[in-house]
CSV table of C-alpha atoms and ligand atoms in Angstrom, one decimal:
chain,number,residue,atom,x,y,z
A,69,UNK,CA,-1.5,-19.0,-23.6
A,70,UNK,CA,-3.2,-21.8,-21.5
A,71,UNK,CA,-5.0,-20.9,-18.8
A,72,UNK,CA,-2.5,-22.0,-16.2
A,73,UNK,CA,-3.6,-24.7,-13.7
A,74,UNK,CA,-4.0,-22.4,-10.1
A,75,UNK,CA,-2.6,-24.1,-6.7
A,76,UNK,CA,-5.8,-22.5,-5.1
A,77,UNK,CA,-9.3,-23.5,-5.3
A,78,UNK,CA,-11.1,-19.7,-6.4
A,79,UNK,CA,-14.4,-21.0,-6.5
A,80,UNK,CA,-14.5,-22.1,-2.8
A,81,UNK,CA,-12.2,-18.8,-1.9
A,82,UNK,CA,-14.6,-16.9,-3.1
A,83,UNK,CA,-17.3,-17.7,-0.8
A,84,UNK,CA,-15.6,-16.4,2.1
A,85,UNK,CA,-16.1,-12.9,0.2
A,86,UNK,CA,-20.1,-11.8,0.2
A,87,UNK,CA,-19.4,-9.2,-2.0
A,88,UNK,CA,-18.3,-11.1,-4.9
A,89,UNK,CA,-21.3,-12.5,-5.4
A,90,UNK,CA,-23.1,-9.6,-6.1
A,91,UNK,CA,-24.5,-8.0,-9.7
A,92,UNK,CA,-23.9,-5.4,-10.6
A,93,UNK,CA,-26.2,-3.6,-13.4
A,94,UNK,CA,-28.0,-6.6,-13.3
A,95,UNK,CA,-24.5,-8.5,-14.6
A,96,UNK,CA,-22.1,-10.7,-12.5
A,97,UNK,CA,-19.7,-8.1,-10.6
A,98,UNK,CA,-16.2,-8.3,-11.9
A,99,UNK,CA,-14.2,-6.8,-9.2
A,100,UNK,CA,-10.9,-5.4,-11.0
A,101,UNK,CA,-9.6,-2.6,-9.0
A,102,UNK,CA,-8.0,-4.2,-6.3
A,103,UNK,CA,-4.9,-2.0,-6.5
A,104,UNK,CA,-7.5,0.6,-4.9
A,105,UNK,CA,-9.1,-1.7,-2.2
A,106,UNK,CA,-8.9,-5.2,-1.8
A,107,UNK,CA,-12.7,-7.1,-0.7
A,108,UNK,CA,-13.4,-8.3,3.0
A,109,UNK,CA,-13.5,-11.7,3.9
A,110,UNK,CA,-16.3,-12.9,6.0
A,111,UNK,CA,-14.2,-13.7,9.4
A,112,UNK,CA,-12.9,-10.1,9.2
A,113,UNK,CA,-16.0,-8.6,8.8
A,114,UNK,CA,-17.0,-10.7,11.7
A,115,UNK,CA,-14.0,-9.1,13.8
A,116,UNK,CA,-15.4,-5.8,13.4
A,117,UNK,CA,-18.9,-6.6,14.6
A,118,UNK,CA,-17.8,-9.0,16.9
A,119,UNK,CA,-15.3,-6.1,18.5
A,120,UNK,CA,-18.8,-4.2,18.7
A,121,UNK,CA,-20.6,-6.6,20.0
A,122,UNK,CA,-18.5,-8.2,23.1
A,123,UNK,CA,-15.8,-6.3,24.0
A,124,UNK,CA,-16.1,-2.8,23.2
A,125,UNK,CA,-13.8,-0.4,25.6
A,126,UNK,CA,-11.6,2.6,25.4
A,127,UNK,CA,-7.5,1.4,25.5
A,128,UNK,CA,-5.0,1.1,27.7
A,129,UNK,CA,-6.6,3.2,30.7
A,130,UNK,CA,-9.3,1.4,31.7
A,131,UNK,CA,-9.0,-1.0,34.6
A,132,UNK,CA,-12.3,-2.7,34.0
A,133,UNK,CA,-12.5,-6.2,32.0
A,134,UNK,CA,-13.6,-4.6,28.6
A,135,UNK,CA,-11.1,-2.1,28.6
A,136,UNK,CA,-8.4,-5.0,29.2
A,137,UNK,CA,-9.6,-7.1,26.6
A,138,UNK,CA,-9.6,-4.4,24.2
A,139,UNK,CA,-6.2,-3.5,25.3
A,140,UNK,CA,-5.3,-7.0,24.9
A,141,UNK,CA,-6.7,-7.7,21.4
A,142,UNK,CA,-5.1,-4.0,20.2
A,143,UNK,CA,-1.5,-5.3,21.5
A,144,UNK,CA,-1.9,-8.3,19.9
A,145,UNK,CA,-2.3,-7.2,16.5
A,146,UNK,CA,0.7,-5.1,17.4
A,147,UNK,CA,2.3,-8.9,17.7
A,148,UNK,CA,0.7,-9.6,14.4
A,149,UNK,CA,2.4,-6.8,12.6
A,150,UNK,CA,5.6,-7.3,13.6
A,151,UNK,CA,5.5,-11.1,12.3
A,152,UNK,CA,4.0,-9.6,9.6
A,153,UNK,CA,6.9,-7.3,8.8
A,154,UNK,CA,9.2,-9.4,10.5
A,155,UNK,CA,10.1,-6.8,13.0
A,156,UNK,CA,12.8,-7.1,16.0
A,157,UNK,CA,10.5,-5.2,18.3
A,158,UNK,CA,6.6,-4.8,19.2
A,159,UNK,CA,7.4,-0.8,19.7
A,160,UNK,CA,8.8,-0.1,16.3
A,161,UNK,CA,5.3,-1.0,14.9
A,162,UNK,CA,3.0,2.1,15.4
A,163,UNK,CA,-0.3,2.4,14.1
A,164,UNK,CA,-1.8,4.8,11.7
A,165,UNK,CA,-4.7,5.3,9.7
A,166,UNK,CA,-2.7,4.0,6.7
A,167,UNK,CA,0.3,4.4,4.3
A,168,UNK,CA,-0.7,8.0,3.8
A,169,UNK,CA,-0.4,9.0,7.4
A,170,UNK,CA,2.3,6.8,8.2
A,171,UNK,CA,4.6,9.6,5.5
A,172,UNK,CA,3.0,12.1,6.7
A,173,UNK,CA,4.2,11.0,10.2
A,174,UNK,CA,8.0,10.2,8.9
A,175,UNK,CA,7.9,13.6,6.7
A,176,UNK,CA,6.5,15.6,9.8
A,177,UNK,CA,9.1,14.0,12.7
A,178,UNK,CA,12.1,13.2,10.9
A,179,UNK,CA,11.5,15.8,8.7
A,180,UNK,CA,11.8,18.3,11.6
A,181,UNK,CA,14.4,16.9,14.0
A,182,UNK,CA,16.6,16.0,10.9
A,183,UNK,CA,15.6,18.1,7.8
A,184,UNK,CA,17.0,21.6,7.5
A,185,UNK,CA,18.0,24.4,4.8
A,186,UNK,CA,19.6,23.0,1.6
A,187,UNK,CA,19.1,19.4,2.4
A,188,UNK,CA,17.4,17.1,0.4
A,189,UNK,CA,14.9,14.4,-0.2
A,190,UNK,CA,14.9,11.4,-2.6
A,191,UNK,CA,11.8,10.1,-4.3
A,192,UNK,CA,11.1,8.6,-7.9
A,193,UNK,CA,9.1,9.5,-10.4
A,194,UNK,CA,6.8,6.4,-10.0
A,195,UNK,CA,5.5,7.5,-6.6
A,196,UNK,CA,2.4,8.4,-5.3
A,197,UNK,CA,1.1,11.2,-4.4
A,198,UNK,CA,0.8,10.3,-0.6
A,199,UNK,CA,4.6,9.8,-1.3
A,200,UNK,CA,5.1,13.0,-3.1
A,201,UNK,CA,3.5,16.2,-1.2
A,202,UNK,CA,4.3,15.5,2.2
A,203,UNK,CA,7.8,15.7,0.9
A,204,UNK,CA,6.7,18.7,-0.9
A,205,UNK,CA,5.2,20.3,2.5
A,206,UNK,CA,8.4,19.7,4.1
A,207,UNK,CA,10.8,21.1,1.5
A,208,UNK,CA,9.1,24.1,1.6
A,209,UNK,CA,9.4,24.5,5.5
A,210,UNK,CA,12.5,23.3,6.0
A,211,UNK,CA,13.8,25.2,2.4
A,212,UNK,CA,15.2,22.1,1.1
A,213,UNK,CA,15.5,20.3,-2.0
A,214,UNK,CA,13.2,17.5,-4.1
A,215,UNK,CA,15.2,15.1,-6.0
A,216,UNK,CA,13.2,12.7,-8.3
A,217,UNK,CA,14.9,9.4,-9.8
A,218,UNK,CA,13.8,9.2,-13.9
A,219,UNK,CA,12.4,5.9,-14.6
A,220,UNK,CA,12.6,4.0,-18.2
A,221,UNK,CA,10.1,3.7,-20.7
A,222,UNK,CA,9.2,0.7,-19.2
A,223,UNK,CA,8.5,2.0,-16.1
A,224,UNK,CA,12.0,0.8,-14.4
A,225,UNK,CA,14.0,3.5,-11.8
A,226,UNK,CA,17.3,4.3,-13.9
A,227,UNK,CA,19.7,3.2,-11.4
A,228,UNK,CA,22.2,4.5,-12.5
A,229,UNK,CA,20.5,8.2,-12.3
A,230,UNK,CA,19.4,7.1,-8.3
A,231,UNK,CA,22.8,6.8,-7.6
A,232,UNK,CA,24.2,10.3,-8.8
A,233,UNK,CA,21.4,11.6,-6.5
A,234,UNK,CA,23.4,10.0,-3.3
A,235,UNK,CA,25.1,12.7,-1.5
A,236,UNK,CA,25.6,13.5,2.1
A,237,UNK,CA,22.8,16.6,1.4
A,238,UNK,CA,20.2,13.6,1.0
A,239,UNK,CA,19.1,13.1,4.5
A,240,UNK,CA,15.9,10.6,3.3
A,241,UNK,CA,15.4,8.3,0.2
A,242,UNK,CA,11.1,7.7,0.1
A,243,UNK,CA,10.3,5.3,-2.3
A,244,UNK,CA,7.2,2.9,-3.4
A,245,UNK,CA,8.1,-0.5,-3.2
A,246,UNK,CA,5.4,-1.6,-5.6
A,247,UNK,CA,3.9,0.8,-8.0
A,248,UNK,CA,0.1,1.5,-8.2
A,249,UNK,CA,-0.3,2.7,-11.2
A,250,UNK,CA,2.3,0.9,-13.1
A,251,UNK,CA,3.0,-2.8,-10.8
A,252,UNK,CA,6.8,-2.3,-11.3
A,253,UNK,CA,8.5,-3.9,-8.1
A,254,UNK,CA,11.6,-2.1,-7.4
A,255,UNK,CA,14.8,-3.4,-6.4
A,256,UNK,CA,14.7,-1.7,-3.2
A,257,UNK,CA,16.9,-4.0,-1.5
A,258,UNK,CA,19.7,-2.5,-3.8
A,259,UNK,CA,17.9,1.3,-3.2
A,260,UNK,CA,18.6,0.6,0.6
A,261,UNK,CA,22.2,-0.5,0.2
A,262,UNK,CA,22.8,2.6,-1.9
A,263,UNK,CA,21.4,4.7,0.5
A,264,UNK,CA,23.1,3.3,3.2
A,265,UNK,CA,26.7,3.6,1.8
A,266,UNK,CA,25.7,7.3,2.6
A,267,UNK,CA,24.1,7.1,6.3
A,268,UNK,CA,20.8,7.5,4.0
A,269,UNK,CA,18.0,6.6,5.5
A,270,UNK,CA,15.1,4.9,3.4
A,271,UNK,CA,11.6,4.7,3.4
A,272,UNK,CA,9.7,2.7,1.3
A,273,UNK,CA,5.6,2.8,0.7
A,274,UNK,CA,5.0,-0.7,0.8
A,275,UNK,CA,0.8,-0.2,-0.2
A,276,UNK,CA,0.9,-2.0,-3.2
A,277,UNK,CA,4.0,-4.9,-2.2
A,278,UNK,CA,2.7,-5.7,1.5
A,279,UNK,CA,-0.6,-8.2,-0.4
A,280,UNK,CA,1.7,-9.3,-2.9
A,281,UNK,CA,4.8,-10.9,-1.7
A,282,UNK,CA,6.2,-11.3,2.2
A,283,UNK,CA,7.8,-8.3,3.7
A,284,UNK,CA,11.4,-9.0,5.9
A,285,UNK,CA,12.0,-5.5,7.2
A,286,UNK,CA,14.9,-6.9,9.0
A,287,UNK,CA,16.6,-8.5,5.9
A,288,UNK,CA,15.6,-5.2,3.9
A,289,UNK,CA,17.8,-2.9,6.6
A,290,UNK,CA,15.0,-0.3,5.7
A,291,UNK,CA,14.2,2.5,8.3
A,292,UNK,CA,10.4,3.0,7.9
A,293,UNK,CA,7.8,1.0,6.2
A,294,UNK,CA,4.3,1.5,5.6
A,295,UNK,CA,1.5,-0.1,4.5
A,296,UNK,CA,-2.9,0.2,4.6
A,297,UNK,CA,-4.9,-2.8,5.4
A,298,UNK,CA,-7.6,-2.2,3.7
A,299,UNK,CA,-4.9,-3.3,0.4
A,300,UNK,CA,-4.6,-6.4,2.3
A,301,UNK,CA,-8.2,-7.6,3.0
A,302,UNK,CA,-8.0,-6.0,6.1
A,303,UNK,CA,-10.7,-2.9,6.8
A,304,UNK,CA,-10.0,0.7,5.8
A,305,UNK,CA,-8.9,3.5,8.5
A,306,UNK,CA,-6.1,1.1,9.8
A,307,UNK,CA,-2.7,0.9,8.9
A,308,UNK,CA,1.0,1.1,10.5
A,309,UNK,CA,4.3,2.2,10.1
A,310,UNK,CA,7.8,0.4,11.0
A,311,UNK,CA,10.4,2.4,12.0
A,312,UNK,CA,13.9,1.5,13.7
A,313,UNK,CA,13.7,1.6,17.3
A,314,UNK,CA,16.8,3.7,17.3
A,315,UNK,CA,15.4,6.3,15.0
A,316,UNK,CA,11.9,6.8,16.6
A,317,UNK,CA,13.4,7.4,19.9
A,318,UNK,CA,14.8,10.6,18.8
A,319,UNK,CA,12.3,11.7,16.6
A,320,UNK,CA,9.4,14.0,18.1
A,321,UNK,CA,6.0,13.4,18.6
A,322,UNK,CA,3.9,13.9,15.5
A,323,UNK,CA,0.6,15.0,17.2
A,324,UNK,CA,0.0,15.8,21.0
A,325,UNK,CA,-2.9,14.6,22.8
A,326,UNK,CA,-3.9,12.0,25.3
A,327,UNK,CA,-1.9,8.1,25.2
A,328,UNK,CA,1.0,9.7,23.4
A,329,UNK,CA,1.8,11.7,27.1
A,330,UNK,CA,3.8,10.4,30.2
A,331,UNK,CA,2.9,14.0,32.4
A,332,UNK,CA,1.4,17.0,31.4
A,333,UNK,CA,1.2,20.4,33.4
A,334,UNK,CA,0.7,23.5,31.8
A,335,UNK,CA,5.0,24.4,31.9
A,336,UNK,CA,5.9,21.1,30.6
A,337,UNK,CA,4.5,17.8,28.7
A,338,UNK,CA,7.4,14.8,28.8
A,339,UNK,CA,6.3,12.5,26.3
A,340,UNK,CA,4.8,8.4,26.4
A,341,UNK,CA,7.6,5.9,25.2
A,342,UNK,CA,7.4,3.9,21.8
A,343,UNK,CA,5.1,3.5,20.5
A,344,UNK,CA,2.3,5.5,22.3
A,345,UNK,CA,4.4,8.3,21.5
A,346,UNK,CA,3.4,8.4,18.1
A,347,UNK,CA,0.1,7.4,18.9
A,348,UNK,CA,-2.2,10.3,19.9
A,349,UNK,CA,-6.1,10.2,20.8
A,350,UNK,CA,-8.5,6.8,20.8
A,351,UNK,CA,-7.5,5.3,18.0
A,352,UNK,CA,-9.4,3.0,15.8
A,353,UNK,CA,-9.8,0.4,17.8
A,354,UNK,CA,-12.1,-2.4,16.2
A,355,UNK,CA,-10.7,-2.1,12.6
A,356,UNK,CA,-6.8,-2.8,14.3
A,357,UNK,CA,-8.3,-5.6,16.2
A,358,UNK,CA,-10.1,-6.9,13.0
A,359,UNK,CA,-6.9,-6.2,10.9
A,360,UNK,CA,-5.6,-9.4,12.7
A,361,UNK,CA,-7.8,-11.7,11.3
A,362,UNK,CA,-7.0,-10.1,7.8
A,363,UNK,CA,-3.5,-11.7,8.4
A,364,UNK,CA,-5.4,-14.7,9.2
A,365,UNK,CA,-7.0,-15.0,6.0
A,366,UNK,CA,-3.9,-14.3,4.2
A,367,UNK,CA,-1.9,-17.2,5.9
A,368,UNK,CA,-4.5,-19.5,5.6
A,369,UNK,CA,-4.6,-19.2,2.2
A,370,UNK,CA,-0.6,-18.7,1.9
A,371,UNK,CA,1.2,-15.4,0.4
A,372,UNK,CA,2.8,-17.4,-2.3
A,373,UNK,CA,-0.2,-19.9,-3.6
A,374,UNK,CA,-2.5,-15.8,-3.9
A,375,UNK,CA,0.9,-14.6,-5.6
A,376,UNK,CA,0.8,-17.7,-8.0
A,377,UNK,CA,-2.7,-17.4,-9.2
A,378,UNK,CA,-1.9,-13.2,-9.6
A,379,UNK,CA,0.5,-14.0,-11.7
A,380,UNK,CA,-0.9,-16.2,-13.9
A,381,UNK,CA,-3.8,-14.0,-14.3
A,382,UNK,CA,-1.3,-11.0,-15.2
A,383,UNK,CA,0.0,-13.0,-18.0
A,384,UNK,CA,-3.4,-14.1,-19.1
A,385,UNK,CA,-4.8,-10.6,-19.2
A,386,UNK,CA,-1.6,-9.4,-20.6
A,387,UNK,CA,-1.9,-11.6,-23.9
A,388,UNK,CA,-5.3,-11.2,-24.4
A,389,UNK,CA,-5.3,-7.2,-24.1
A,390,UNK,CA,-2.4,-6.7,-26.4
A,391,UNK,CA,-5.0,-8.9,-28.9
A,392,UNK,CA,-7.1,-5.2,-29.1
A,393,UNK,CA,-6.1,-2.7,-31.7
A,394,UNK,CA,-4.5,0.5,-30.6
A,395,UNK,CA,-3.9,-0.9,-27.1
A,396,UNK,CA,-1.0,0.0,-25.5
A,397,UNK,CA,0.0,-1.3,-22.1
A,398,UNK,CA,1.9,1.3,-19.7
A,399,UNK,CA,4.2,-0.4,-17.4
A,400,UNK,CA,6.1,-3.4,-19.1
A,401,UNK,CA,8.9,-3.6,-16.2
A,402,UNK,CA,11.1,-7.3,-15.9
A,403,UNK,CA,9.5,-7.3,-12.5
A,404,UNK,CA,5.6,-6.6,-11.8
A,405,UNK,CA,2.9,-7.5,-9.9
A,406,UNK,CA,-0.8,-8.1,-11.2
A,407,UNK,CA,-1.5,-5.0,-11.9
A,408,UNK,CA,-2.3,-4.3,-16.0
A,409,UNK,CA,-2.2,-0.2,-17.1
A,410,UNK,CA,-3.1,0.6,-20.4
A,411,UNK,CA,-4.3,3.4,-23.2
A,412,UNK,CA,-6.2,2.5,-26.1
A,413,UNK,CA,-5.6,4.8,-29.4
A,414,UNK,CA,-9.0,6.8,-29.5
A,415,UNK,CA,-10.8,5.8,-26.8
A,416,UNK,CA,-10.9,7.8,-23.7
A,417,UNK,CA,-10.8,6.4,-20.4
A,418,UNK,CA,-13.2,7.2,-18.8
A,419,UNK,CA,-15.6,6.7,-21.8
A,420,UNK,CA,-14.0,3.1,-21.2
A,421,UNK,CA,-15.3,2.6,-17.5
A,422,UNK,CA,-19.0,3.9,-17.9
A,423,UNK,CA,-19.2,1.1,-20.6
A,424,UNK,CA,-17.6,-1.3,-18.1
A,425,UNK,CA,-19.3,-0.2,-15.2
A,426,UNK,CA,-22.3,-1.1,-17.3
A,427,UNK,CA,-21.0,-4.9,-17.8
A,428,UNK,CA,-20.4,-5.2,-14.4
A,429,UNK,CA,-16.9,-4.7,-14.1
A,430,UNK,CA,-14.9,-2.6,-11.6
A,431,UNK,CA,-11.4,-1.1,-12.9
A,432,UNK,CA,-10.1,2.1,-12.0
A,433,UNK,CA,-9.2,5.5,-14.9
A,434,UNK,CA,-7.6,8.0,-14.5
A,435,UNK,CA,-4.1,9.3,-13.2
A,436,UNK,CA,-3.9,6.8,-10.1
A,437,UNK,CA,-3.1,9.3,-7.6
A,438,UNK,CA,0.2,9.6,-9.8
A,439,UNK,CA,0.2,12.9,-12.0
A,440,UNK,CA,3.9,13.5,-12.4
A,441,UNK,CA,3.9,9.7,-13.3
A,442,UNK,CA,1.3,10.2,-16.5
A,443,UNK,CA,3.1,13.0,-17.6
A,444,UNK,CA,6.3,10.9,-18.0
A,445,UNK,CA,4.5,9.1,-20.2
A,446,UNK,CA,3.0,11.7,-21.7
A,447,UNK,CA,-0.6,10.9,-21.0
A,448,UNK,CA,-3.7,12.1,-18.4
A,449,UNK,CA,-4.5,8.8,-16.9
A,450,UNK,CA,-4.8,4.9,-18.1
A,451,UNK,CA,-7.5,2.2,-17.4
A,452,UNK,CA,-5.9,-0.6,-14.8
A,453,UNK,CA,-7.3,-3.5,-14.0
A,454,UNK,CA,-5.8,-5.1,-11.0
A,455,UNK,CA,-6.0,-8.7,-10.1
A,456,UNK,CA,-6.0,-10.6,-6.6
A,457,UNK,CA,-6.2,-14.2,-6.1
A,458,UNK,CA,-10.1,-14.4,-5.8
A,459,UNK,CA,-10.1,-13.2,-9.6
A,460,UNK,CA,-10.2,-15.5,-12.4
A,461,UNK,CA,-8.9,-16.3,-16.1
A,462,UNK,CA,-13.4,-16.6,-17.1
A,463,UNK,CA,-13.7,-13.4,-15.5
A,464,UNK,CA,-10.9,-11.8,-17.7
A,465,UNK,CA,-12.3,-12.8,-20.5
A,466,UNK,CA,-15.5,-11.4,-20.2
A,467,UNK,CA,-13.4,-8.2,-19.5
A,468,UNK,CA,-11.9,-8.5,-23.0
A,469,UNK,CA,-15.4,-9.8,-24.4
A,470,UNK,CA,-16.3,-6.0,-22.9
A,471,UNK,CA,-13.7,-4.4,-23.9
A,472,UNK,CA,-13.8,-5.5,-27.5
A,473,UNK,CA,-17.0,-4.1,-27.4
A,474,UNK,CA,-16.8,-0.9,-26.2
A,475,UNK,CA,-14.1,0.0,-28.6
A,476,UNK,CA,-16.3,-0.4,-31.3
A,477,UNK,CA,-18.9,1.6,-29.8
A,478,UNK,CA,-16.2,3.9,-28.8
A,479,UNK,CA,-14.1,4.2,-32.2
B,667,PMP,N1,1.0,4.6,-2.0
B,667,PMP,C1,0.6,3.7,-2.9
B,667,PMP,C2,1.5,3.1,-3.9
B,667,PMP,C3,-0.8,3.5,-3.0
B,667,PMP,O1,-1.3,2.6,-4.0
B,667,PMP,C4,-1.7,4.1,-2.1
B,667,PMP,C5,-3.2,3.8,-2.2
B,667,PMP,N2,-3.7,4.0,-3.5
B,667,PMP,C6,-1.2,4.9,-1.2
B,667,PMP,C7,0.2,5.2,-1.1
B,667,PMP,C8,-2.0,5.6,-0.2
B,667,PMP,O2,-2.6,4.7,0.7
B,667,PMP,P1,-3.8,5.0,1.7
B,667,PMP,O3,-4.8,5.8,0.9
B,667,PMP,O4,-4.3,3.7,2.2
B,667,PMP,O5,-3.2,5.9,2.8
């Protein structure tokens, strides 16, 4: 296949990331593993120290100027979020440290206003495992029930099988949008509807889709949505969660501290409104404010020109991998993102990724935080390499150069 012509110029893109022009092992760094943790851009890394440097204040209580320009800046990435997500209201949109709090919030606050014995919980087989125990933790409490959707040998939820899950028992369906360990997108549009036909709620991990492709929670109808920043160019620690207004008002307080109060004496606590409710202690204050440049960055550049390139790159790498004996790729859904899973016949892993490592390149081995996932397909782990729209076709095919290599010295 040509290499396709992009919309985006990737040699000027990347030089607003200083990382990528490192070496690595004395070699240009390849930086595959985005599916882990996307790079920084310069202006966000700016945000950060620029937070530090002029305007750093404790939230919301202070009456002095720093604290208000913190408090500012904070609420206005809360803005940010809720265009992001397309949101009806600034309160749905509470922070977290990422997608694996954000469950762990849902699981722990719906889970014990609305989760009791017998009941059950949806997931599929493709999730995470942020996406898995928490649901786990809670069925064990509460004494209800796990249901998992089978997927295809593809790596596709049976929908069919989903659907003879519905019941009125299921009182949440918790599923990833995009998978990180296989890049299937799901229909979740269609999950939702489902759902809804029951009452069900849905959650969806959206850790993998939310740098891919523009989120609309509105024209999704989902309950909860969650995503990291750090998968989004955005710093690490910082991340939020969408719920519907009319949910998080009745669901309790996760954790108890200060913000998340209205009055506190020692007979009786009466809780903050949305979304300081949810929103306990001094939160991370300079990586929220930076996370608003992140969506800078990404609009600058545009959602669909970064989904163009990641595409083409997907189909690029695809063709030339399946040119190495032995290789087989795991994950082959209609629908995928740029994200490339595959085991080679005879060649381990992780053998794979020291030789890589050596050559400069970055992918990630191993079970991708997804062990019930491998052993549907019967195997411990894969080597991904995942692709963002600072990547390019040269790169990949010193990653195949490599990888032709190493299965020699492997075989
Ligand atoms: N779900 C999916 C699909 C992911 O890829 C990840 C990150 N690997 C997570 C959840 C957890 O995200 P975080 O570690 O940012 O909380």
């Amino acid at each position: 296949m040509a290499k396709l012509e992009s919309t985006i110029d990737v040699q000027e893109i990347r030089k607003d990331f200083p990382i990528l022009s490192q070496k690595v092992h004395g070699k240009n760094l390849i930086y595959f593993d985005n599916a882990a943790t996307t790079q920084k851009p310069q202006s966000v890394i700016e945000a950060i120290s620029n937070y530090y440097k002029t305007e750093n204040a404790n939230i919301h209580r202070g009456i002095h100027s720093l604290a208000e320009k913190a408090t500012h800046d904070y609420e206005e990435t809360r803005k940010s979020v809720k265009a992001f997500l397309n949101a009806k209201h600034a309160e749905e949109i509470i922070f977290t440290r990422g997608v694996t709090e954000a469950i762990n919030l849902v699981a722990n606050s719906y889970g014990r206003a609305f989760v009791n014995e017998g009941d059950e919980i949806v997931i599929s087989t493709m999730e995470h495992h942020s996406n898995i125990v928490p649901w786990q933790m809670l069925c064990e409490q509460r004494n209800a029930k796990l249901k998992v959707i089978p997927i295809n040998d593809k790596g596709e939820i049976i929908f069919e099988e989903y659907l003879k899950l519905l019941s009125p028992k299921v009182k949440l369906v918790s599923v990833v949008h995009v998978s990180n360990a296989l890049g299937t997108i799901n229909p979740v549009k269609e999950i939702i509807e489902a759902a809804h036909k029951f009452n069900i709620p849905v959650m969806l991990d959206g850790a993998q889709a939310s740098s891919h492709f523009d989120i609309d929670v509105q024209a999704l109808d989902c309950e909860f949505y969650a995503f990291s920043a750090h998968k989004l160019y955005g710093p690490t620690g910082i991340g939020a969660l969408y719920g519907k207004k009319e949910l998080l008002d009745k669901m309790p307080p996760y954790q108890g501290g200060g913000e998340m109060i209205k009055d506190v004496s020692f007979e009786k606590t009466t809780y903050n409104e949305l979304p300081y409710k949810f929103e306990a202690g001094t939160p991370n204050i300079a990586d929220t404010v930076a996370l608003k440049a992140a969506f800078e960055y990404i609009e600058k550049i545009g959602k669909t020109n970064m989904a163009a390139h990641e595409d083409a790159l997907l189909k690029y790498a695809t063709e030339q991998l399946l040119t190495i004996d032995g290789l087989r790729i795991i994950g082959t859904a209609e629908h995928k993102v740029s994200i490339a899973s595959f085991v080679i016949e005879g060649v381990h892993h992780q053998d794979l990724a020291i030789i890589l490592d050596r050559e400069g390149i970055a992918v990630r081995t191993g079970h991708h935080c997804t062990q019930p996932l491998m052993s549907r397909f019967g195997i411990l782990g894969t080597t991904r390499a995942s692709f963002a729209f600072y990547n390019t076709f040269e790169e990949i095919d010193v990653f195949i150069k490599a990888l032709h290599k190493a299965v020699g010295m492997l075989r």
